[in-house]
Amino acid sequence: MRGGAQAGHPVSQSPAGHLPVLYTQVLDGLRVIENGRYLDGTFGRGGHARGVLEQLGPGGALLVMDKDPEAIAVAERDFAPDPRVSIFRGSFADLLHWPATAEGLDGVLFDLGVSSPQLDVAERGFSFGKDGPLDMRMDPDSGQSAAEWLGSAEEREIADVLWTYGEERQSRRIARAIVAKRASQPLTRTAQLAELIASVMPRGKDKIHPATRSFQAIRIHINRELADLEAGLDAAMARLKPGGRLAVISFHSLEDRIVKQFMNRHAKAPPANRRLPEQQTFVPTLDLIGGAIKAEDDELAVNPRSRSAVLRVAEKRGEAA
């Protein structure tokens, strides 16, 4: 039988000095058991991981992953001395390749998107609000940087990325401007790209910066975020024990749609189609725990980033150990 939080370890307050999004809701959703085995696939700066660790007893285990070497450095510094913690640098899409997950998991957390520390450091190239190298890689040791991709991609490919991942209506105009600009001067800085996008965007009533959707789209493409999410959800499902819980925080509709469809696909029978032959009886493998969970007013007041956050939780069916 699965239990709640250990006595003496409340889950209603976040750790001092850090504001992980939807902290209380995540820990309530995971419903940590004392001797359970949990994976935080997006360690970041460890806010949620600390909360899970506080709930675990001596027989519990916390596995933490992140693609970002700076996040892993924080994990090594703050968590490695605890014998209950194992640390792995890599994408949660590859969690099946980490032998530590083979024993099965009582809970998995994915906190998607870019972290506040990544946005705050200009040298990482995620933010148009801070001038820095046009990089955007969560793992700076692999793949193309945003500058390299924008310097070589065809105009049509750039436009498709901006439209598909940023829902940018001016995608073709922006792509055309990028290709024209790079012919005379390479795009290597975030401010340079942001100014170029702003220069070709029509003035509108939208309060967000003209480059917001394009930067989001390029970042998602560079880091293969949606493909990794789909692979990570399948991997988490494979590793979850019966009764184990999957909690995913999304920050935009493309991510949330993938998460919602994945959970519904495993929890709800598909609509019947009378034109097709009768199919095998649907057997659900997940139970949905509530619906879309969002930040409450008190969190919104102190953590604006939580405004766009959506948490979904599901529990794997089967006899819990």
Tab-separated table of C-alpha atoms in Angstrom:
chain	number	residue	atom	x	y	z
A	1	MET	CA	0.000	0.000	0.000
A	2	ARG	CA	1.300	3.447	-0.902
A	3	GLY	CA	1.505	6.105	1.786
A	4	GLY	CA	1.733	9.883	1.960
A	5	ALA	CA	4.450	12.152	3.325
A	6	GLN	CA	6.486	11.022	6.298
A	7	ALA	CA	5.605	12.594	9.600
A	8	GLY	CA	7.868	15.536	10.251
A	9	HIS	CA	8.380	16.259	6.544
A	10	PRO	CA	5.611	18.612	5.369
A	11	VAL	CA	5.303	19.181	1.641
A	12	SER	CA	3.491	22.499	1.786
A	13	GLN	CA	6.535	24.765	1.716
A	14	SER	CA	9.341	25.088	-0.794
A	15	PRO	CA	13.008	25.144	0.194
A	16	ALA	CA	14.399	28.499	1.248
A	17	GLY	CA	16.181	30.421	-1.485
A	18	HIS	CA	14.602	28.576	-4.392
A	19	LEU	CA	11.173	28.653	-5.975
A	20	PRO	CA	10.560	25.456	-7.914
A	21	VAL	CA	7.331	25.774	-9.851
A	22	LEU	CA	4.277	23.979	-8.424
A	23	TYR	CA	6.409	22.563	-5.608
A	24	THR	CA	3.586	21.497	-3.305
A	25	GLN	CA	1.460	20.140	-6.130
A	26	VAL	CA	4.342	18.049	-7.515
A	27	LEU	CA	5.098	16.424	-4.158
A	28	ASP	CA	1.428	15.800	-3.494
A	29	GLY	CA	1.114	14.303	-6.981
A	30	LEU	CA	4.111	11.997	-6.618
A	31	ARG	CA	2.820	10.839	-3.210
A	32	VAL	CA	6.297	9.856	-2.068
A	33	ILE	CA	6.638	6.656	-0.041
A	34	GLU	CA	9.429	6.249	2.511
A	35	ASN	CA	11.336	3.447	0.800
A	36	GLY	CA	10.382	4.312	-2.763
A	37	ARG	CA	12.578	4.863	-5.779
A	38	TYR	CA	12.141	8.156	-7.665
A	39	LEU	CA	13.580	9.799	-10.758
A	40	ASP	CA	13.851	13.544	-11.319
A	41	GLY	CA	14.608	13.679	-15.042
A	42	THR	CA	15.164	17.456	-15.085
A	43	PHE	CA	17.211	18.269	-11.978
A	44	GLY	CA	17.782	21.963	-12.754
A	45	ARG	CA	18.868	23.363	-9.410
A	46	GLY	CA	17.263	20.594	-7.373
A	47	GLY	CA	14.225	22.290	-5.872
A	48	HIS	CA	11.805	19.432	-6.472
A	49	ALA	CA	14.521	16.824	-5.846
A	50	ARG	CA	15.153	18.229	-2.363
A	51	GLY	CA	11.478	17.908	-1.584
A	52	VAL	CA	11.424	14.265	-2.667
A	53	LEU	CA	14.586	13.486	-0.688
A	54	GLU	CA	13.067	14.960	2.473
A	55	GLN	CA	10.230	12.452	2.177
A	56	LEU	CA	12.487	9.413	1.717
A	57	GLY	CA	13.688	7.159	4.487
A	58	PRO	CA	17.072	5.358	4.667
A	59	GLY	CA	15.840	2.693	2.241
A	60	GLY	CA	14.634	5.149	-0.390
A	61	ALA	CA	16.459	6.179	-3.564
A	62	LEU	CA	16.517	9.346	-5.660
A	63	LEU	CA	17.865	9.251	-9.215
A	64	VAL	CA	18.569	12.628	-10.807
A	65	MET	CA	19.280	13.421	-14.464
A	66	ASP	CA	19.980	16.549	-16.491
A	67	LYS	CA	21.546	17.356	-19.867
A	68	ASP	CA	23.054	20.564	-18.507
A	69	PRO	CA	26.585	20.199	-17.076
A	70	GLU	CA	26.007	23.135	-14.731
A	71	ALA	CA	22.949	21.411	-13.262
A	72	ILE	CA	24.939	18.213	-12.820
A	73	ALA	CA	27.688	20.183	-11.058
A	74	VAL	CA	25.103	21.454	-8.562
A	75	ALA	CA	23.772	17.922	-8.068
A	76	GLU	CA	27.285	16.589	-7.449
A	77	ARG	CA	28.014	19.360	-4.972
A	78	ASP	CA	24.761	19.272	-3.012
A	79	PHE	CA	23.449	15.719	-3.415
A	80	ALA	CA	26.330	13.322	-4.118
A	81	PRO	CA	27.279	12.909	-0.401
A	82	ASP	CA	23.862	11.351	0.270
A	83	PRO	CA	24.091	7.566	-0.331
A	84	ARG	CA	20.440	7.486	-1.419
A	85	VAL	CA	21.184	9.691	-4.460
A	86	SER	CA	22.472	8.617	-7.888
A	87	ILE	CA	23.384	11.194	-10.561
A	88	PHE	CA	23.505	10.851	-14.354
A	89	ARG	CA	24.199	13.435	-17.029
A	90	GLY	CA	21.908	12.942	-19.994
A	91	SER	CA	18.449	13.466	-21.440
A	92	PHE	CA	15.472	11.807	-19.793
A	93	ALA	CA	14.745	10.451	-23.278
A	94	ASP	CA	17.606	8.026	-22.584
A	95	LEU	CA	16.587	6.983	-19.081
A	96	LEU	CA	16.186	3.362	-20.190
A	97	HIS	CA	19.935	3.298	-20.879
A	98	TRP	CA	20.758	4.201	-17.264
A	99	PRO	CA	21.106	0.879	-15.403
A	100	ALA	CA	19.990	2.505	-12.144
A	101	THR	CA	16.433	2.751	-13.524
A	102	ALA	CA	16.202	-0.973	-14.295
A	103	GLU	CA	14.951	-1.818	-10.795
A	104	GLY	CA	11.759	0.119	-11.494
A	105	LEU	CA	10.526	3.485	-10.265
A	106	ASP	CA	7.798	4.568	-7.855
A	107	GLY	CA	7.672	8.036	-9.361
A	108	VAL	CA	9.031	10.074	-12.270
A	109	LEU	CA	9.108	13.867	-12.610
A	110	PHE	CA	9.777	15.885	-15.769
A	111	ASP	CA	9.895	19.683	-15.385
A	112	LEU	CA	10.037	20.743	-19.020
A	113	GLY	CA	11.451	23.737	-20.834
A	114	VAL	CA	14.329	26.035	-20.005
A	115	SER	CA	15.275	26.629	-16.366
A	116	SER	CA	15.562	30.022	-14.694
A	117	PRO	CA	19.373	29.702	-14.291
A	118	GLN	CA	19.707	29.005	-18.015
A	119	LEU	CA	17.648	32.085	-18.860
A	120	ASP	CA	19.556	34.243	-16.384
A	121	VAL	CA	23.020	33.497	-17.802
A	122	ALA	CA	23.564	35.528	-20.975
A	123	GLU	CA	26.344	33.219	-22.180
A	124	ARG	CA	23.874	30.345	-22.626
A	125	GLY	CA	22.070	32.287	-25.363
A	126	PHE	CA	18.494	31.469	-24.351
A	127	SER	CA	17.240	34.974	-23.651
A	128	PHE	CA	16.777	37.901	-26.028
A	129	GLY	CA	16.649	40.127	-22.946
A	130	LYS	CA	20.362	39.570	-22.278
A	131	ASP	CA	22.871	39.809	-25.108
A	132	GLY	CA	25.023	36.733	-25.420
A	133	PRO	CA	26.292	34.109	-27.856
A	134	LEU	CA	23.465	32.638	-29.931
A	135	ASP	CA	23.750	29.117	-28.525
A	136	MET	CA	20.544	27.826	-26.826
A	137	ARG	CA	21.841	24.281	-26.245
A	138	MET	CA	20.844	22.736	-22.938
A	139	ASP	CA	23.802	20.423	-23.430
A	140	PRO	CA	26.518	22.745	-24.769
A	141	ASP	CA	28.720	19.748	-25.628
A	142	SER	CA	26.445	18.221	-28.259
A	143	GLY	CA	24.571	19.197	-31.378
A	144	GLN	CA	24.441	22.431	-33.330
A	145	SER	CA	24.191	25.807	-31.672
A	146	ALA	CA	21.383	28.115	-32.752
A	147	ALA	CA	23.941	30.263	-34.600
A	148	GLU	CA	25.276	27.252	-36.521
A	149	TRP	CA	21.792	26.101	-37.485
A	150	LEU	CA	20.596	29.554	-38.543
A	151	GLY	CA	23.778	29.953	-40.561
A	152	SER	CA	23.180	26.866	-42.679
A	153	ALA	CA	19.472	25.930	-42.667
A	154	GLU	CA	17.363	26.587	-45.747
A	155	GLU	CA	14.828	29.389	-45.599
A	156	ARG	CA	11.900	26.986	-45.783
A	157	GLU	CA	13.232	24.884	-42.901
A	158	ILE	CA	13.650	27.958	-40.699
A	159	ALA	CA	10.113	29.105	-41.517
A	160	ASP	CA	8.710	25.636	-40.765
A	161	VAL	CA	10.449	25.545	-37.371
A	162	LEU	CA	9.192	29.015	-36.404
A	163	TRP	CA	5.640	28.077	-37.384
A	164	THR	CA	5.566	24.551	-35.954
A	165	TYR	CA	7.269	25.174	-32.606
A	166	GLY	CA	6.544	28.857	-32.072
A	167	GLU	CA	3.211	29.245	-33.845
A	168	GLU	CA	4.750	32.387	-35.324
A	169	ARG	CA	2.429	33.835	-37.984
A	170	GLN	CA	5.247	35.857	-39.537
A	171	SER	CA	7.485	32.801	-39.871
A	172	ARG	CA	8.142	33.202	-43.603
A	173	ARG	CA	8.935	36.893	-43.303
A	174	ILE	CA	11.348	36.280	-40.420
A	175	ALA	CA	13.035	33.347	-42.208
A	176	ARG	CA	13.487	35.476	-45.324
A	177	ALA	CA	15.093	38.245	-43.233
A	178	ILE	CA	17.444	35.778	-41.504
A	179	VAL	CA	18.671	34.325	-44.787
A	180	ALA	CA	19.153	37.807	-46.289
A	181	LYS	CA	21.037	39.053	-43.216
A	182	ARG	CA	23.397	36.088	-42.972
A	183	ALA	CA	24.498	36.635	-46.568
A	184	SER	CA	26.309	39.790	-45.454
A	185	GLN	CA	26.835	39.175	-41.733
A	186	PRO	CA	26.628	35.981	-39.669
A	187	LEU	CA	24.085	35.925	-36.847
A	188	THR	CA	26.078	35.159	-33.700
A	189	ARG	CA	24.432	37.145	-30.870
A	190	THR	CA	21.011	36.954	-29.227
A	191	ALA	CA	20.480	40.722	-29.360
A	192	GLN	CA	21.382	40.727	-33.045
A	193	LEU	CA	18.717	38.125	-33.833
A	194	ALA	CA	16.109	39.772	-31.598
A	195	GLU	CA	16.652	43.161	-33.265
A	196	LEU	CA	16.411	41.608	-36.729
A	197	ILE	CA	13.111	39.916	-35.890
A	198	ALA	CA	11.700	43.089	-34.349
A	199	SER	CA	12.680	45.081	-37.434
A	200	VAL	CA	10.513	42.987	-39.766
A	201	MET	CA	7.538	42.397	-37.459
A	202	PRO	CA	4.445	44.564	-37.876
A	203	ARG	CA	3.547	46.600	-34.835
A	204	GLY	CA	0.625	45.045	-33.020
A	205	LYS	CA	-1.255	45.088	-29.740
A	206	ASP	CA	0.616	42.054	-28.436
A	207	LYS	CA	2.600	43.003	-25.324
A	208	ILE	CA	5.191	40.252	-25.686
A	209	HIS	CA	8.528	40.949	-27.385
A	210	PRO	CA	8.372	40.294	-31.158
A	211	ALA	CA	11.138	37.684	-30.841
A	212	THR	CA	9.477	35.629	-28.086
A	213	ARG	CA	7.872	32.961	-30.277
A	214	SER	CA	10.874	32.671	-32.599
A	215	PHE	CA	13.323	32.186	-29.727
A	216	GLN	CA	11.043	29.520	-28.233
A	217	ALA	CA	10.789	27.719	-31.563
A	218	ILE	CA	14.525	27.753	-32.241
A	219	ARG	CA	15.289	26.510	-28.727
A	220	ILE	CA	12.805	23.641	-29.024
A	221	HIS	CA	14.275	22.639	-32.387
A	222	ILE	CA	17.927	22.871	-31.303
A	223	ASN	CA	17.314	20.717	-28.224
A	224	ARG	CA	14.865	18.262	-29.870
A	225	GLU	CA	12.583	18.963	-26.923
A	226	LEU	CA	9.343	17.520	-28.259
A	227	ALA	CA	10.952	14.374	-29.679
A	228	ASP	CA	12.783	13.862	-26.377
A	229	LEU	CA	9.526	14.363	-24.479
A	230	GLU	CA	7.755	11.664	-26.485
A	231	ALA	CA	10.652	9.247	-25.974
A	232	GLY	CA	10.917	10.148	-22.287
A	233	LEU	CA	7.227	9.519	-21.632
A	234	ASP	CA	7.462	6.066	-23.208
A	235	ALA	CA	10.601	5.310	-21.202
A	236	ALA	CA	9.028	6.486	-17.941
A	237	MET	CA	6.004	4.298	-18.588
A	238	ALA	CA	8.281	1.315	-19.124
A	239	ARG	CA	10.145	1.887	-15.862
A	240	LEU	CA	7.254	2.820	-13.578
A	241	LYS	CA	6.177	0.129	-11.135
A	242	PRO	CA	2.474	-0.622	-10.702
A	243	GLY	CA	1.157	2.155	-8.474
A	244	GLY	CA	4.016	4.441	-9.517
A	245	ARG	CA	3.244	7.995	-10.551
A	246	LEU	CA	4.278	10.170	-13.471
A	247	ALA	CA	4.250	13.952	-12.963
A	248	VAL	CA	5.015	16.340	-15.829
A	249	ILE	CA	5.171	20.154	-15.752
A	250	SER	CA	4.711	21.847	-19.130
A	251	PHE	CA	5.152	25.507	-20.002
A	252	HIS	CA	3.518	25.818	-23.388
A	253	SER	CA	0.671	24.237	-25.300
A	254	LEU	CA	2.806	22.057	-27.585
A	255	GLU	CA	4.369	20.246	-24.614
A	256	ASP	CA	1.119	20.005	-22.687
A	257	ARG	CA	-0.709	18.596	-25.698
A	258	ILE	CA	1.840	15.769	-25.993
A	259	VAL	CA	1.611	14.985	-22.270
A	260	LYS	CA	-2.192	15.111	-22.219
A	261	GLN	CA	-2.521	12.909	-25.303
A	262	PHE	CA	0.008	10.400	-23.930
A	263	MET	CA	-1.815	10.071	-20.606
A	264	ASN	CA	-5.242	9.900	-22.247
A	265	ARG	CA	-4.036	7.263	-24.693
A	266	HIS	CA	-3.095	5.007	-21.782
A	267	ALA	CA	-6.064	5.891	-19.575
A	268	LYS	CA	-9.070	6.192	-21.879
A	269	ALA	CA	-10.516	3.950	-24.567
A	270	PRO	CA	-10.352	5.497	-28.041
A	271	PRO	CA	-13.706	6.574	-29.539
A	272	ALA	CA	-15.528	3.719	-31.256
A	273	ASN	CA	-15.729	3.801	-35.041
A	274	ARG	CA	-18.669	1.813	-36.422
A	275	ARG	CA	-17.089	1.729	-39.887
A	276	LEU	CA	-14.094	-0.260	-38.661
A	277	PRO	CA	-14.044	-3.888	-37.510
A	278	GLU	CA	-14.558	-4.367	-33.779
A	279	GLN	CA	-11.225	-4.000	-32.043
A	280	GLN	CA	-9.797	-5.703	-29.000
A	281	THR	CA	-11.165	-4.550	-25.651
A	282	PHE	CA	-9.227	-1.546	-24.357
A	283	VAL	CA	-7.322	-2.166	-21.115
A	284	PRO	CA	-6.163	1.063	-19.436
A	285	THR	CA	-2.635	1.145	-18.051
A	286	LEU	CA	-2.795	4.587	-16.425
A	287	ASP	CA	-5.230	6.342	-14.102
A	288	LEU	CA	-5.405	10.115	-14.393
A	289	ILE	CA	-4.919	11.935	-11.081
A	290	GLY	CA	-7.027	15.046	-11.479
A	291	GLY	CA	-6.786	17.234	-14.551
A	292	ALA	CA	-4.569	20.149	-15.490
A	293	ILE	CA	-3.101	21.564	-12.260
A	294	LYS	CA	-2.046	25.212	-12.239
A	295	ALA	CA	-0.400	27.582	-9.777
A	296	GLU	CA	-2.560	29.287	-7.179
A	297	ASP	CA	-2.634	33.029	-6.532
A	298	ASP	CA	-0.053	33.009	-3.734
A	299	GLU	CA	2.536	31.322	-5.962
A	300	LEU	CA	1.736	33.555	-8.922
A	301	ALA	CA	2.399	36.594	-6.741
A	302	VAL	CA	5.976	35.549	-5.944
A	303	ASN	CA	6.910	33.451	-8.975
A	304	PRO	CA	5.693	34.889	-12.308
A	305	ARG	CA	7.223	31.942	-14.221
A	306	SER	CA	4.548	29.703	-12.739
A	307	ARG	CA	1.826	31.531	-14.697
A	308	SER	CA	2.222	29.327	-17.758
A	309	ALA	CA	2.971	26.091	-15.876
A	310	VAL	CA	0.609	23.106	-16.168
A	311	LEU	CA	1.119	19.932	-14.126
A	312	ARG	CA	-0.420	16.602	-15.095
A	313	VAL	CA	-0.193	13.467	-12.959
A	314	ALA	CA	-1.045	9.856	-13.738
A	315	GLU	CA	-0.634	6.575	-11.860
A	316	LYS	CA	0.376	3.299	-13.450
A	317	ARG	CA	-2.254	0.614	-13.040
A	318	GLY	CA	-1.585	-2.705	-11.413
A	319	GLU	CA	-1.186	-4.195	-7.968
A	320	ALA	CA	1.125	-1.915	-5.941
A	321	ALA	CA	3.868	-3.746	-4.113
